[in-house]
Amino acid sequence: MKKIEPNWINSFKKPLIISGPCSAENENQILEIAKRLDPNYVEIFRAGIWKPRTRPNNFEGIGEIGLKWLNKVKKKTGFLVAIEVANKIHVELALKYDIDIIWIGARSTVNPFTVQEIAESLKDTNKIILVKNPINPDIDLWIGALERLMNKGIKNLGVIHRGFSIYKNLKYRNIPNWKLALKFKKLYPNIPMLCDPSHICGNREGIFEVIKKAMNFNYEGFIIETHCDPDKALSDSYQQILPEKIKYFFSKIFLKKKKNLKLEYKREFINELDENLIYLLSDRMILSEKIAIIKKINNFLVFQPKRWESLIEKYINLGNRLGLSKTFIKKIFNEIHKESINIQNKII
Ligand code: PEP
Ligand code: MN
């Protein structure tokens, strides 16, 4: 069995890869996934035992018996094993079954009572404890969770960037906030940061792109959901990938030599913001189409100059407060307005 050093991340390859299903479903399922994961890439096997589901009456995890199966995985494959805990009972069982790595999920990090309860039951443990970012982009909640663990003498800590909840985005299920994660890294340079592209994307297609981004940001590791039959998975079926994909992705990654890290990071933030602008513009034009239908039914004119004039004035003032020039705001909104009128005219 692997010996974990005090600076625990150095006990693993870089990047450290944790992989396995969203949920342990049955013994064969996890054994098969574990056998199909390439140990040259993956060093830790993950599986959810208790699942925090958004709505009730879904599969809520297999419970304690899954911990016995994980011990079999450990014996048969040599992988270390990782699970999520969300309360004192989970922690007691994780320790009883000698689970190696424990993570706190996004829905728990958000709640100081929960984190405190977990920290108290983990007191003085040498296990590796990973803290996912809270579901909302509040860096203090994330820091607070770490402080609660440190206060209980827990030293082998790491964090996971799994993105943040948003009301709607076509590209991501949980939008990454690279800037906030980097700020965290600056405050705690010795705490390894992992990336969870599965929960960031919520789909299979975007995973490789997020891995590449996180590699460019120097993340120390990844946690990625894999399943032998993703479409039939009992939770998060859209985002799980085949175990073989891990090797396929990571063997294709070549690190670019960065000339100027600061510039590269800022460029990445700009790209992300620009993409978000496109998503917003698309939402904006979809609303224009919907409004056109209502106007058509009610025999209203497409262009209502009074409304437009008062709005543009409001936008110019807001822009001014935020350091954007009047000409710039005017130009952009004239274009948006023109496009919206065109769309509406086609419908009416
Ligand atoms: C998970 O890893 O399966 C999970 C529930 O993650 P999160 O807390 O990021 O939603
Ligand atoms: Mn999941």
PDB file of C-alpha atoms in Angstrom, residues 182-329:
ATOM      1  CA  LEU A 182      -6.493  31.182  -8.795  1.00  0.00           C
ATOM      2  CA  LYS A 183      -7.141  33.704  -6.042  1.00  0.00           C
ATOM      3  CA  PHE A 184      -7.622  30.762  -3.699  1.00  0.00           C
ATOM      4  CA  LYS A 185      -4.354  29.257  -4.902  1.00  0.00           C
ATOM      5  CA  LYS A 186      -2.530  32.511  -4.184  1.00  0.00           C
ATOM      6  CA  LEU A 187      -3.852  32.535  -0.620  1.00  0.00           C
ATOM      7  CA  TYR A 188      -3.032  28.857  -0.021  1.00  0.00           C
ATOM      8  CA  PRO A 189      -0.118  27.941  -2.322  1.00  0.00           C
ATOM      9  CA  ASN A 190       0.577  24.743  -0.365  1.00  0.00           C
ATOM     10  CA  ILE A 191      -2.906  23.293  -0.711  1.00  0.00           C
ATOM     11  CA  PRO A 192      -3.115  21.224  -3.914  1.00  0.00           C
ATOM     12  CA  MET A 193      -5.907  22.181  -6.281  1.00  0.00           C
ATOM     13  CA  LEU A 194      -7.711  19.590  -8.388  1.00  0.00           C
ATOM     14  CA  CYS A 195     -10.226  20.178 -11.154  1.00  0.00           C
ATOM     15  CA  ASP A 196     -13.507  18.278 -11.639  1.00  0.00           C
ATOM     16  CA  PRO A 197     -14.280  18.655 -15.354  1.00  0.00           C
ATOM     17  CA  SER A 198     -17.220  16.216 -15.077  1.00  0.00           C
ATOM     18  CA  HIS A 199     -19.297  18.421 -12.789  1.00  0.00           C
ATOM     19  CA  ILE A 200     -18.117  21.596 -14.534  1.00  0.00           C
ATOM     20  CA  CYS A 201     -19.321  20.332 -17.933  1.00  0.00           C
ATOM     21  CA  GLY A 202     -22.316  18.178 -17.109  1.00  0.00           C
ATOM     22  CA  ASN A 203     -21.714  16.598 -20.535  1.00  0.00           C
ATOM     23  CA  ARG A 204     -19.081  14.397 -22.160  1.00  0.00           C
ATOM     24  CA  GLU A 205     -18.197  16.670 -25.047  1.00  0.00           C
ATOM     25  CA  GLY A 206     -16.603  19.527 -23.118  1.00  0.00           C
ATOM     26  CA  ILE A 207     -14.455  17.473 -20.732  1.00  0.00           C
ATOM     27  CA  PHE A 208     -11.230  17.412 -22.735  1.00  0.00           C
ATOM     28  CA  GLU A 209     -11.283  21.162 -23.276  1.00  0.00           C
ATOM     29  CA  VAL A 210     -11.697  21.780 -19.531  1.00  0.00           C
ATOM     30  CA  ILE A 211      -8.851  19.355 -18.748  1.00  0.00           C
ATOM     31  CA  LYS A 212      -6.581  21.256 -21.131  1.00  0.00           C
ATOM     32  CA  LYS A 213      -7.536  24.583 -19.574  1.00  0.00           C
ATOM     33  CA  ALA A 214      -6.902  23.316 -16.049  1.00  0.00           C
ATOM     34  CA  MET A 215      -3.517  21.903 -17.146  1.00  0.00           C
ATOM     35  CA  ASN A 216      -2.583  25.324 -18.500  1.00  0.00           C
ATOM     36  CA  PHE A 217      -3.565  26.820 -15.153  1.00  0.00           C
ATOM     37  CA  ASN A 218      -1.202  24.358 -13.468  1.00  0.00           C
ATOM     38  CA  TYR A 219      -3.781  22.320 -11.559  1.00  0.00           C
ATOM     39  CA  GLU A 220      -2.220  19.488  -9.598  1.00  0.00           C
ATOM     40  CA  GLY A 221      -4.852  16.909 -10.385  1.00  0.00           C
ATOM     41  CA  PHE A 222      -8.272  15.859 -11.617  1.00  0.00           C
ATOM     42  CA  ILE A 223     -11.337  13.980 -10.457  1.00  0.00           C
ATOM     43  CA  ILE A 224     -13.227  12.583 -13.436  1.00  0.00           C
ATOM     44  CA  GLU A 225     -16.362  10.416 -13.516  1.00  0.00           C
ATOM     45  CA  THR A 226     -16.154   7.189 -15.510  1.00  0.00           C
ATOM     46  CA  HIS A 227     -18.644   4.378 -16.123  1.00  0.00           C
ATOM     47  CA  CYS A 228     -18.631   1.289 -18.371  1.00  0.00           C
ATOM     48  CA  ASP A 229     -22.126   2.067 -19.624  1.00  0.00           C
ATOM     49  CA  PRO A 230     -22.550   5.818 -19.051  1.00  0.00           C
ATOM     50  CA  ASP A 231     -26.025   6.063 -20.579  1.00  0.00           C
ATOM     51  CA  LYS A 232     -27.345   3.570 -18.042  1.00  0.00           C
ATOM     52  CA  ALA A 233     -25.661   5.173 -14.996  1.00  0.00           C
ATOM     53  CA  LEU A 234     -28.007   5.751 -12.063  1.00  0.00           C
ATOM     54  CA  SER A 235     -26.734   9.304 -11.535  1.00  0.00           C
ATOM     55  CA  ASP A 236     -25.011  11.917 -13.725  1.00  0.00           C
ATOM     56  CA  SER A 237     -25.307   9.725 -16.809  1.00  0.00           C
ATOM     57  CA  TYR A 238     -24.749  12.636 -19.234  1.00  0.00           C
ATOM     58  CA  GLN A 239     -21.289  13.482 -17.950  1.00  0.00           C
ATOM     59  CA  GLN A 240     -19.660  10.101 -17.316  1.00  0.00           C
ATOM     60  CA  ILE A 241     -17.141   8.843 -19.837  1.00  0.00           C
ATOM     61  CA  LEU A 242     -15.738   5.388 -20.587  1.00  0.00           C
ATOM     62  CA  PRO A 243     -12.762   4.425 -18.359  1.00  0.00           C
ATOM     63  CA  GLU A 244     -10.502   4.130 -21.437  1.00  0.00           C
ATOM     64  CA  LYS A 245     -11.066   7.791 -22.254  1.00  0.00           C
ATOM     65  CA  ILE A 246      -8.825   8.822 -19.352  1.00  0.00           C
ATOM     66  CA  LYS A 247      -5.737   7.376 -21.007  1.00  0.00           C
ATOM     67  CA  TYR A 248      -6.883   8.671 -24.389  1.00  0.00           C
ATOM     68  CA  PHE A 249      -7.221  12.247 -23.071  1.00  0.00           C
ATOM     69  CA  PHE A 250      -4.124  12.422 -20.910  1.00  0.00           C
ATOM     70  CA  SER A 251      -1.817  10.790 -23.445  1.00  0.00           C
ATOM     71  CA  LYS A 252      -2.838  13.564 -25.865  1.00  0.00           C
ATOM     72  CA  ILE A 253      -1.924  16.423 -23.569  1.00  0.00           C
ATOM     73  CA  PHE A 254       1.301  18.199 -24.278  1.00  0.00           C
ATOM     74  CA  LEU A 255       2.075  21.084 -22.054  1.00  0.00           C
ATOM     75  CA  LYS A 256       2.727  24.304 -23.882  1.00  0.00           C
ATOM     76  CA  LYS A 257       5.772  26.204 -22.657  1.00  0.00           C
ATOM     77  CA  LYS A 258       4.346  29.429 -21.319  1.00  0.00           C
ATOM     78  CA  LYS A 259       6.202  32.631 -22.111  1.00  0.00           C
ATOM     79  CA  ASN A 260       4.306  34.872 -19.760  1.00  0.00           C
ATOM     80  CA  LEU A 261       1.975  33.162 -17.321  1.00  0.00           C
ATOM     81  CA  LYS A 262       0.257  36.351 -16.172  1.00  0.00           C
ATOM     82  CA  LEU A 263      -0.603  37.303 -19.740  1.00  0.00           C
ATOM     83  CA  GLU A 264      -1.780  33.767 -20.623  1.00  0.00           C
ATOM     84  CA  TYR A 265      -4.061  33.625 -17.553  1.00  0.00           C
ATOM     85  CA  LYS A 266      -5.568  37.031 -18.277  1.00  0.00           C
ATOM     86  CA  ARG A 267      -6.170  35.964 -21.897  1.00  0.00           C
ATOM     87  CA  GLU A 268      -7.958  32.851 -20.677  1.00  0.00           C
ATOM     88  CA  PHE A 269     -10.222  34.972 -18.430  1.00  0.00           C
ATOM     89  CA  ILE A 270     -10.993  37.245 -21.390  1.00  0.00           C
ATOM     90  CA  ASN A 271     -11.850  34.269 -23.629  1.00  0.00           C
ATOM     91  CA  GLU A 272     -14.213  32.960 -20.976  1.00  0.00           C
ATOM     92  CA  LEU A 273     -15.936  36.353 -20.603  1.00  0.00           C
ATOM     93  CA  ASP A 274     -16.242  36.773 -24.385  1.00  0.00           C
ATOM     94  CA  GLU A 275     -17.871  33.356 -24.699  1.00  0.00           C
ATOM     95  CA  ASN A 276     -20.293  34.297 -21.949  1.00  0.00           C
ATOM     96  CA  LEU A 277     -21.142  37.485 -23.864  1.00  0.00           C
ATOM     97  CA  ILE A 278     -22.156  35.318 -26.813  1.00  0.00           C
ATOM     98  CA  TYR A 279     -24.389  33.170 -24.605  1.00  0.00           C
ATOM     99  CA  LEU A 280     -26.014  36.320 -23.204  1.00  0.00           C
ATOM    100  CA  LEU A 281     -26.550  37.754 -26.685  1.00  0.00           C
ATOM    101  CA  SER A 282     -28.178  34.518 -27.766  1.00  0.00           C
ATOM    102  CA  ASP A 283     -30.552  34.627 -24.753  1.00  0.00           C
ATOM    103  CA  ARG A 284     -31.271  38.259 -25.612  1.00  0.00           C
ATOM    104  CA  MET A 285     -32.268  37.447 -29.214  1.00  0.00           C
ATOM    105  CA  ILE A 286     -34.397  34.475 -28.176  1.00  0.00           C
ATOM    106  CA  LEU A 287     -36.368  36.899 -26.005  1.00  0.00           C
ATOM    107  CA  SER A 288     -36.728  39.224 -29.006  1.00  0.00           C
ATOM    108  CA  GLU A 289     -38.349  36.379 -30.937  1.00  0.00           C
ATOM    109  CA  LYS A 290     -40.760  35.691 -28.071  1.00  0.00           C
ATOM    110  CA  ILE A 291     -41.651  39.376 -27.773  1.00  0.00           C
ATOM    111  CA  ALA A 292     -42.305  39.549 -31.518  1.00  0.00           C
ATOM    112  CA  ILE A 293     -44.932  36.823 -31.209  1.00  0.00           C
ATOM    113  CA  ILE A 294     -46.734  38.727 -28.435  1.00  0.00           C
ATOM    114  CA  LYS A 295     -46.566  41.970 -30.458  1.00  0.00           C
ATOM    115  CA  LYS A 296     -47.973  40.182 -33.501  1.00  0.00           C
ATOM    116  CA  ILE A 297     -50.943  38.757 -31.587  1.00  0.00           C
ATOM    117  CA  ASN A 298     -51.671  42.170 -30.047  1.00  0.00           C
ATOM    118  CA  ASN A 299     -51.049  44.204 -33.193  1.00  0.00           C
ATOM    119  CA  PHE A 300     -48.256  46.271 -31.599  1.00  0.00           C
ATOM    120  CA  LEU A 301     -45.540  48.063 -33.566  1.00  0.00           C
ATOM    121  CA  VAL A 302     -42.099  46.443 -33.565  1.00  0.00           C
ATOM    122  CA  PHE A 303     -40.178  49.638 -32.863  1.00  0.00           C
ATOM    123  CA  GLN A 304     -41.291  51.699 -29.888  1.00  0.00           C
ATOM    124  CA  PRO A 305     -38.979  54.748 -29.950  1.00  0.00           C
ATOM    125  CA  LYS A 306     -39.904  56.167 -26.514  1.00  0.00           C
ATOM    126  CA  ARG A 307     -39.038  52.933 -24.739  1.00  0.00           C
ATOM    127  CA  TRP A 308     -35.783  52.629 -26.675  1.00  0.00           C
ATOM    128  CA  GLU A 309     -34.695  56.215 -25.915  1.00  0.00           C
ATOM    129  CA  SER A 310     -35.257  55.872 -22.188  1.00  0.00           C
ATOM    130  CA  LEU A 311     -33.430  52.533 -22.115  1.00  0.00           C
ATOM    131  CA  ILE A 312     -30.375  53.719 -24.016  1.00  0.00           C
ATOM    132  CA  GLU A 313     -30.075  56.661 -21.630  1.00  0.00           C
ATOM    133  CA  LYS A 314     -30.198  54.283 -18.673  1.00  0.00           C
ATOM    134  CA  TYR A 315     -27.505  52.053 -20.248  1.00  0.00           C
ATOM    135  CA  ILE A 316     -25.243  55.038 -20.983  1.00  0.00           C
ATOM    136  CA  ASN A 317     -25.475  56.097 -17.333  1.00  0.00           C
ATOM    137  CA  LEU A 318     -24.760  52.589 -16.071  1.00  0.00           C
ATOM    138  CA  GLY A 319     -21.834  52.262 -18.499  1.00  0.00           C
ATOM    139  CA  ASN A 320     -20.501  55.602 -17.329  1.00  0.00           C
ATOM    140  CA  ARG A 321     -20.560  54.418 -13.694  1.00  0.00           C
ATOM    141  CA  LEU A 322     -18.641  51.295 -14.734  1.00  0.00           C
ATOM    142  CA  GLY A 323     -16.016  53.181 -16.749  1.00  0.00           C
ATOM    143  CA  LEU A 324     -17.404  52.567 -20.263  1.00  0.00           C
ATOM    144  CA  SER A 325     -17.637  55.455 -22.715  1.00  0.00           C
ATOM    145  CA  LYS A 326     -20.923  56.809 -24.051  1.00  0.00           C
ATOM    146  CA  THR A 327     -19.885  56.181 -27.685  1.00  0.00           C
ATOM    147  CA  PHE A 328     -19.002  52.568 -26.932  1.00  0.00           C
ATOM    148  CA  ILE A 329     -22.326  51.818 -25.195  1.00  0.00           C
TER     149      ILE A 329
END
